[in-house]
Coordinates of C-alpha atoms and ligand atoms in Angstrom, one line a residue:
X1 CA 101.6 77.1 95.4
X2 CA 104.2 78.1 97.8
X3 CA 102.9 81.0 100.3
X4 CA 104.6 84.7 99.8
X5 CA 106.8 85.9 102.7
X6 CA 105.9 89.0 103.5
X7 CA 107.7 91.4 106.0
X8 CA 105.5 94.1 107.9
X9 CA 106.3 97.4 109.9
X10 CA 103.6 98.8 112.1
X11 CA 101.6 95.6 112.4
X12 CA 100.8 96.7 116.2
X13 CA 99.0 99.6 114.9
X14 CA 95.6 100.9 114.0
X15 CA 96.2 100.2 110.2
X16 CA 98.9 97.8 110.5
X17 CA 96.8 95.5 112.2
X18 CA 94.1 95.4 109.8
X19 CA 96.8 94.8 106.8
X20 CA 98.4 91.9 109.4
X21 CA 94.8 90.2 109.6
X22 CA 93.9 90.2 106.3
X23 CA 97.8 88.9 104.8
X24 CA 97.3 86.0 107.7
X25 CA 93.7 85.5 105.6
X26 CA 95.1 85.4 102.4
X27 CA 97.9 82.6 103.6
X28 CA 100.8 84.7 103.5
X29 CA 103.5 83.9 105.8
X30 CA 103.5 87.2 107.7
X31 CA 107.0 88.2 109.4
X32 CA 106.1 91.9 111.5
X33 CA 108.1 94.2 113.4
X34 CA 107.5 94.8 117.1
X35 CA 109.1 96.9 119.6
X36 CA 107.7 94.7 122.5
X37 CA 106.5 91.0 121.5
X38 CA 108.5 88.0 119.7
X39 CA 107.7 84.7 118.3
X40 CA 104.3 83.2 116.7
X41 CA 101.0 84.4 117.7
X42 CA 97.5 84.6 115.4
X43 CA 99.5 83.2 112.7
X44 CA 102.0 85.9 112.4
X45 CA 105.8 85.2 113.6
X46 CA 107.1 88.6 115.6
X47 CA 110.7 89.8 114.9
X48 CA 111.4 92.2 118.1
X49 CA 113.2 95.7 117.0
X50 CA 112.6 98.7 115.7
X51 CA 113.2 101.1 113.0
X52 CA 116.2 102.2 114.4
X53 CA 117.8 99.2 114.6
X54 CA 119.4 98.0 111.3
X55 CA 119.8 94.1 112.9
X56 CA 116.4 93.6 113.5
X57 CA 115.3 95.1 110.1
X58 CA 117.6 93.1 108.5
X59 CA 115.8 89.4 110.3
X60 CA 112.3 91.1 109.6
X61 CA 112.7 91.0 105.6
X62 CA 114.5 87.8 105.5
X63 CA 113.2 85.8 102.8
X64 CA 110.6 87.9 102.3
X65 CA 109.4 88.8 98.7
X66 CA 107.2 91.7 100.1
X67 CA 107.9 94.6 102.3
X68 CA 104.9 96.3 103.6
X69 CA 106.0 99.7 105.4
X70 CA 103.3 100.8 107.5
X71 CA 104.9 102.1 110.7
X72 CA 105.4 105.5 111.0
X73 CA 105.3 108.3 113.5
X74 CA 101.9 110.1 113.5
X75 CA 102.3 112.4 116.7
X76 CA 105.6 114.0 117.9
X77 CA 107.0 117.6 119.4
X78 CA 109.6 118.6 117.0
X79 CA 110.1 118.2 113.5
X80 CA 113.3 116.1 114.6
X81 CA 111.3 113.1 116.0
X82 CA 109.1 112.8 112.5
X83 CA 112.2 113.0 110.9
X84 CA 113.8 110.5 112.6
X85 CA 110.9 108.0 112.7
X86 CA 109.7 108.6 109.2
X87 CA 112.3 109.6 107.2
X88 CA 115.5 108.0 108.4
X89 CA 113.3 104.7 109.9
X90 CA 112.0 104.8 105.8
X91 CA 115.3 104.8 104.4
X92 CA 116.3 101.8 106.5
X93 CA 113.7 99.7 106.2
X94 CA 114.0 100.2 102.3
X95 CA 117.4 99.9 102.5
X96 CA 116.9 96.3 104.0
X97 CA 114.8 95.3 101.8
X98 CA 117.1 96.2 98.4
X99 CA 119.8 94.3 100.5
X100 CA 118.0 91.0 101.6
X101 CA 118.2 90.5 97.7
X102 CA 114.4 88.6 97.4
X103 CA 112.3 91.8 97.9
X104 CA 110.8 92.1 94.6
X105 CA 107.9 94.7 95.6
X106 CA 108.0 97.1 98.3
X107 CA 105.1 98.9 99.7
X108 CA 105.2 102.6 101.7
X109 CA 101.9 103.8 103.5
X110 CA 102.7 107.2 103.6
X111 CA 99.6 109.9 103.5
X112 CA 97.8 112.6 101.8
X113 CA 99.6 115.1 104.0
X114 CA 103.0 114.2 101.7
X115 CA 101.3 116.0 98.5
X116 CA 101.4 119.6 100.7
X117 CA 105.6 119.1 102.4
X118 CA 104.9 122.9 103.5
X119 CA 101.9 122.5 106.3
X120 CA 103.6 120.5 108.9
X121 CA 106.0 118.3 110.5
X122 CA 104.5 115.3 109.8
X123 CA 103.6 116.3 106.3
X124 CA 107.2 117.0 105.5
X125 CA 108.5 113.8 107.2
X126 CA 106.0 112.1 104.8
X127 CA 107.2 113.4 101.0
X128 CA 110.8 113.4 102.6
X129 CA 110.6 109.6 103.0
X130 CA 108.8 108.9 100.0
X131 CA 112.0 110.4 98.4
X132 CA 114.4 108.4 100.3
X133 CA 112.8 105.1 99.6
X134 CA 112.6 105.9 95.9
X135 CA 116.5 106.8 96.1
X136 CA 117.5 103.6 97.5
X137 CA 114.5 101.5 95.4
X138 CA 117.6 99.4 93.5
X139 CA 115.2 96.6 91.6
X140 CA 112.5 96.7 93.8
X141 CA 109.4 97.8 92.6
X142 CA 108.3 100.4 94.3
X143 CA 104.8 101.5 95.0
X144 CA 103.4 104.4 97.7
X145 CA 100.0 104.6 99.4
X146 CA 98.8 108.4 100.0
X147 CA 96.2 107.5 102.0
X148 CA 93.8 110.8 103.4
X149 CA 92.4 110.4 107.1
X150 CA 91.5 106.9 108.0
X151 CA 89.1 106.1 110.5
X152 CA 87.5 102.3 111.8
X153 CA 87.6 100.1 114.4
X154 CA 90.9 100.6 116.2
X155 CA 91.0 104.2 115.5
X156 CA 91.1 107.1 118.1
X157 CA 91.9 110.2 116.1
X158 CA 88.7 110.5 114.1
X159 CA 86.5 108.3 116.3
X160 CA 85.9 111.1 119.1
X161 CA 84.7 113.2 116.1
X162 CA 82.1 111.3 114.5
X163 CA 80.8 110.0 118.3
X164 CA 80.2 113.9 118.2
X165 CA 78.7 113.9 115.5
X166 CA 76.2 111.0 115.8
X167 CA 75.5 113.0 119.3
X168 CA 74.4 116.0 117.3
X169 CA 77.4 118.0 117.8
X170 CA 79.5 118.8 114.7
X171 CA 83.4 120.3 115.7
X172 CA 84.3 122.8 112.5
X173 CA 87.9 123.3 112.3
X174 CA 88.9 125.5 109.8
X175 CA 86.9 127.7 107.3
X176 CA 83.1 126.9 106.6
X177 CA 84.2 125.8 102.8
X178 CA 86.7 123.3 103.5
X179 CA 86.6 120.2 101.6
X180 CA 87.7 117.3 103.3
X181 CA 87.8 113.4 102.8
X182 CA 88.0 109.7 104.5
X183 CA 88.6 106.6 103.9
X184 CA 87.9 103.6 106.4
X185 CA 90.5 100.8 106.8
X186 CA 88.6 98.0 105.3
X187 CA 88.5 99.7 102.1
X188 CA 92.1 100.7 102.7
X189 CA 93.4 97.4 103.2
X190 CA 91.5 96.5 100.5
X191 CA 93.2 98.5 98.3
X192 CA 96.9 96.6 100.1
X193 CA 95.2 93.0 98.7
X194 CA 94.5 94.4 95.3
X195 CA 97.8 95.7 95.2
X196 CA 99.5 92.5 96.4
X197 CA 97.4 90.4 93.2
X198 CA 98.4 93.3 90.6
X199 CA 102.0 93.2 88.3
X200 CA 104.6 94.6 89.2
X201 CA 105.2 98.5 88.7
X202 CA 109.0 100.0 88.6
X203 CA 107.3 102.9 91.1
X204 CA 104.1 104.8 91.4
X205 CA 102.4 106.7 93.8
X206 CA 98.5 106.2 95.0
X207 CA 95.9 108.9 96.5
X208 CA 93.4 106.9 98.2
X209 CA 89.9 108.4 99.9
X210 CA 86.7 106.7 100.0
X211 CA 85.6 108.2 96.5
X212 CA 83.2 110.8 97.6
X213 CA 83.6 113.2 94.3
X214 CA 84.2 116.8 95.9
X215 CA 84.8 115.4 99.2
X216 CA 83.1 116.2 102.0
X217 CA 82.0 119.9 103.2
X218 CA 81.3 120.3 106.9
X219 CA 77.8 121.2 105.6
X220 CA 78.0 117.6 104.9
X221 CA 78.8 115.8 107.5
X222 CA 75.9 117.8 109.7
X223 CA 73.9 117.1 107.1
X224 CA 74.7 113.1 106.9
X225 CA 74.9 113.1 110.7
X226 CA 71.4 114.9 110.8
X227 CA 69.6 112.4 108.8
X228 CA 71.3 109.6 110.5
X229 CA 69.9 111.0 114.3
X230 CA 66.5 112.4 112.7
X231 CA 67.4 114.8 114.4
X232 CA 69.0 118.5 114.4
X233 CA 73.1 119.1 114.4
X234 CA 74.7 121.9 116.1
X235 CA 78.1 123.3 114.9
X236 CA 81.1 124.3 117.4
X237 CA 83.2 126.9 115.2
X238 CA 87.4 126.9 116.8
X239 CA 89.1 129.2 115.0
X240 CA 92.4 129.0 114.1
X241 CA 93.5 131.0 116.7
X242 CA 91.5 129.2 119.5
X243 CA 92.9 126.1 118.2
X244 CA 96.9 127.5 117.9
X245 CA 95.6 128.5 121.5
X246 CA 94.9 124.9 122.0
X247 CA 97.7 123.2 120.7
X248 CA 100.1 125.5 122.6
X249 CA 98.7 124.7 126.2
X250 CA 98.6 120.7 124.6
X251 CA 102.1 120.4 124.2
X252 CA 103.4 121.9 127.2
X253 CA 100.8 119.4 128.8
X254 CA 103.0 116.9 126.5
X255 CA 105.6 117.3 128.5
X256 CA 104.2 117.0 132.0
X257 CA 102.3 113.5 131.0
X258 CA 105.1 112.4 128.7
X259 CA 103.2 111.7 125.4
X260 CA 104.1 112.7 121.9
X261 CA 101.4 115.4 121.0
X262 CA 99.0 114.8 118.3
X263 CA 97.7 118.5 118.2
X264 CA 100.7 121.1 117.7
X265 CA 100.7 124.5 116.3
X266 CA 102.7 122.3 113.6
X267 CA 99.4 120.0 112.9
X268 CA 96.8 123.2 113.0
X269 CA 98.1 124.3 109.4
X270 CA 97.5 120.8 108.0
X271 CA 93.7 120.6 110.0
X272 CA 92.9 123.8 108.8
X273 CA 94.0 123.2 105.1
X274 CA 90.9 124.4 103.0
X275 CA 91.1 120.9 100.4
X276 CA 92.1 117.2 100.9
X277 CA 90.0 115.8 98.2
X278 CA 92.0 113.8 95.6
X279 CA 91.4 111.1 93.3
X280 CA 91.3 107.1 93.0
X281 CA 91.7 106.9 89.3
X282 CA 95.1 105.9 89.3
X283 CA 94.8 102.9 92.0
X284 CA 91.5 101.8 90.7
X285 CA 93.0 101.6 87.0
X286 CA 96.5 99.8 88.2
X287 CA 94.9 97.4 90.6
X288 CA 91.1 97.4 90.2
X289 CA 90.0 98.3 93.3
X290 CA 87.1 100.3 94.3
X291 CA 86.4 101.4 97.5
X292 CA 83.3 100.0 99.4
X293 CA 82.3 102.1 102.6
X294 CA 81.2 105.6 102.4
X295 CA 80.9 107.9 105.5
X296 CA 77.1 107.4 105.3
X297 CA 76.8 103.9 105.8
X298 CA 79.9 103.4 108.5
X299 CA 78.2 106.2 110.6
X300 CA 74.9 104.7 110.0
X301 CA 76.4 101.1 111.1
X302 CA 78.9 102.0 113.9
X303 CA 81.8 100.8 111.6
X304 CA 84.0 103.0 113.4
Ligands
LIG1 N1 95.7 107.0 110.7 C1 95.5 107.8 109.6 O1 94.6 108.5 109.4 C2 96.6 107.8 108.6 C3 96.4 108.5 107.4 C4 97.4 108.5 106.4 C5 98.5 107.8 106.6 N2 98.8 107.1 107.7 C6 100.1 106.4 107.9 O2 99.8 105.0 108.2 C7 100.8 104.5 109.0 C8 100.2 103.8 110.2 O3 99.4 104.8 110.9 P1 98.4 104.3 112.1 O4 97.3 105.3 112.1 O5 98.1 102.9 112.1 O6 99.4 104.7 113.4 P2 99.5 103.9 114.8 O7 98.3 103.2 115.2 O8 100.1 104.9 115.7 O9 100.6 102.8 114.4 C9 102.0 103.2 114.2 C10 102.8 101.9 114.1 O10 104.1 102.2 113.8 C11 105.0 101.6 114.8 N3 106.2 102.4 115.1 C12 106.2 103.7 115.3 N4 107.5 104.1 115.5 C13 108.2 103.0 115.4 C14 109.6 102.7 115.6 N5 110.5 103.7 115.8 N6 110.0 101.4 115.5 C15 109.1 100.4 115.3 N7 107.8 100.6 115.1 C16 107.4 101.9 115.2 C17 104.1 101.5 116.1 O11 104.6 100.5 117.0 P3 104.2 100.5 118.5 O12 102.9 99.7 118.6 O13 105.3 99.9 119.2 O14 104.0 102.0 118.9 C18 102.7 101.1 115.4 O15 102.8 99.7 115.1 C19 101.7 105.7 109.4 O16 102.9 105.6 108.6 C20 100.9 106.9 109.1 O17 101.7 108.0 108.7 C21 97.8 107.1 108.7

């Protein structure tokens, strides 16, 4: 059999990466988008460009009967810079794909945060590019990944957390009841290679978390972290305040060290959101898959 072409944004990234491995696996011919690197390396052939540039998106999806969409601004100082990078960059990179004329599928990784446009910049940028790349779907098939935080090797958002954690120090953000979930990025791109082996759907949208029914409480993560160390867990309460506090002084320091900020006054609201549980029940019934990895057992074996 003749091995799919399949175009890839974000393959430099923390998720990206793990989706570029595993297509290169399965014997896919795996074209990627890079803003530095060109040509062939670990199997994968490197189209320089970005989302920003129509030429380059246009040599990325080539050919190519898939479109994976996985790169995306995650940190940024004004609702602008999320719109740019995930909105218009979506648009175009869907746009591409309905013009090369052999894209029959097309996948967007786009997050949790798009169910809840109101909490912040990056939440917004989310649902507003899911929208734009089911307005300009054409024929393509069109399917959307809400995935809630992700977490694993190559991540540094949650990974400071759960080191933490396993240290016997548990960080509370937001009220005592909150309900909040995971999924690691094995199981994640897991759920990309079940996706890839299922028909066709005109267009759908996915919630993805590692299954945990109710989520998890903070209770619960001292709790699992407790067990794990055999030992007690303290909690650190930041309030709201304290944290606005935070992000404030964070992203005028954003602008000395030239960084994008991760935590703005923008990102407390979605943090501090009291529930990002959600359910698998429509992935697992279109594609099969079941998540493997539960909190427990990654903490308990350093998968992170
Ligand atoms: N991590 C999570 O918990 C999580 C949860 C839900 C959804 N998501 C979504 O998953 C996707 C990947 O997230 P991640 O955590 O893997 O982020 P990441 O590690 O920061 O990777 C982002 C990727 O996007 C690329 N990119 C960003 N802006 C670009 C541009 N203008 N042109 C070309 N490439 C650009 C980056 O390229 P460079 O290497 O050149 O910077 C990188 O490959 C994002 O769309 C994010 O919204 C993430």
């Amino acid at each position: 059999m003749t091995p799919l072409t399949i175009a890839l944004t974000g393959g430099s990234g923390f998720i990206g990466g793990q989706i570029a491995r595993m297509l290169v696996a399965r014997g896919a011919h795996v074209r990627a988008l890079s803003r530095t690197q060109s040509g062939l390396e670990n199997g994968i052939l490197w189209i320089k460009g970005t989302l920003e540039d129509e030429d380059s998106l246009a040599r990325l999806v080539e050919g190519a009967s898939i479109v994976i969409h996985c790169a995306g601004a995650v940190r940024g100082r004004s609702a602008r810079s999320f719109q740019i990078a995930n909105v218009q960059g979506s648009r175009r990179v869907a746009q591409a794909a309905c013009n090369s004329g052999t894209c029959e599928r097309f996948l967007l990784m786009s997050s949790l945060a798009a169910r809840h446009p109101e909490l912040s910049w990056y939440a917004k940028s989310k649902h507003d590019a899911e929208q734009e790349v089911l307005r300009v779907a054409g024929t393509m098939g069109i399917t959307i990944f809400r995935p809630t935080a992700v977490y694993g090797p190559g991540d540094r958002e949650l990974r400071p957390l759960f080191t933490w954690l396993l240290k016997g120090l548990l960080v509370r953000l937001g009220a005592r009841d909150s309900h909040l979930s995971f999924v690691h990025v094995f199981d994640l791109v897991a759920a990309v290679a079940h996706w890839l082996g299922s028909p066709i759907t005109k267009s759908a949208i996915y919630e993805i978390s590692d299954g945990t029914l109710g989520g998890y409480s903070w209770k619960g993560l001292a709790k699992i972290a407790a067990d794990i160390r055999a030992a007690p867990v303290r909690s650190l309460a930041i309030s709201t305040t304290v944290l606005r506090t935070i992000a404030c002084a964070n992203f005028a320091i954003s602008y000395m060290v030239r960084r994008a900020p991760m935590l703005t006054t923008s990102k407390v609201n979605e943090l501090t959101h009291p529930d990002w549980t959600c359910s698998n029940t429509a992935i697992t019934v279109a594609t099969g898959w079941i998540p493997q990895i539960k909190l427990r057992r990654a903490l308990q074996e350093g998968l992170f």
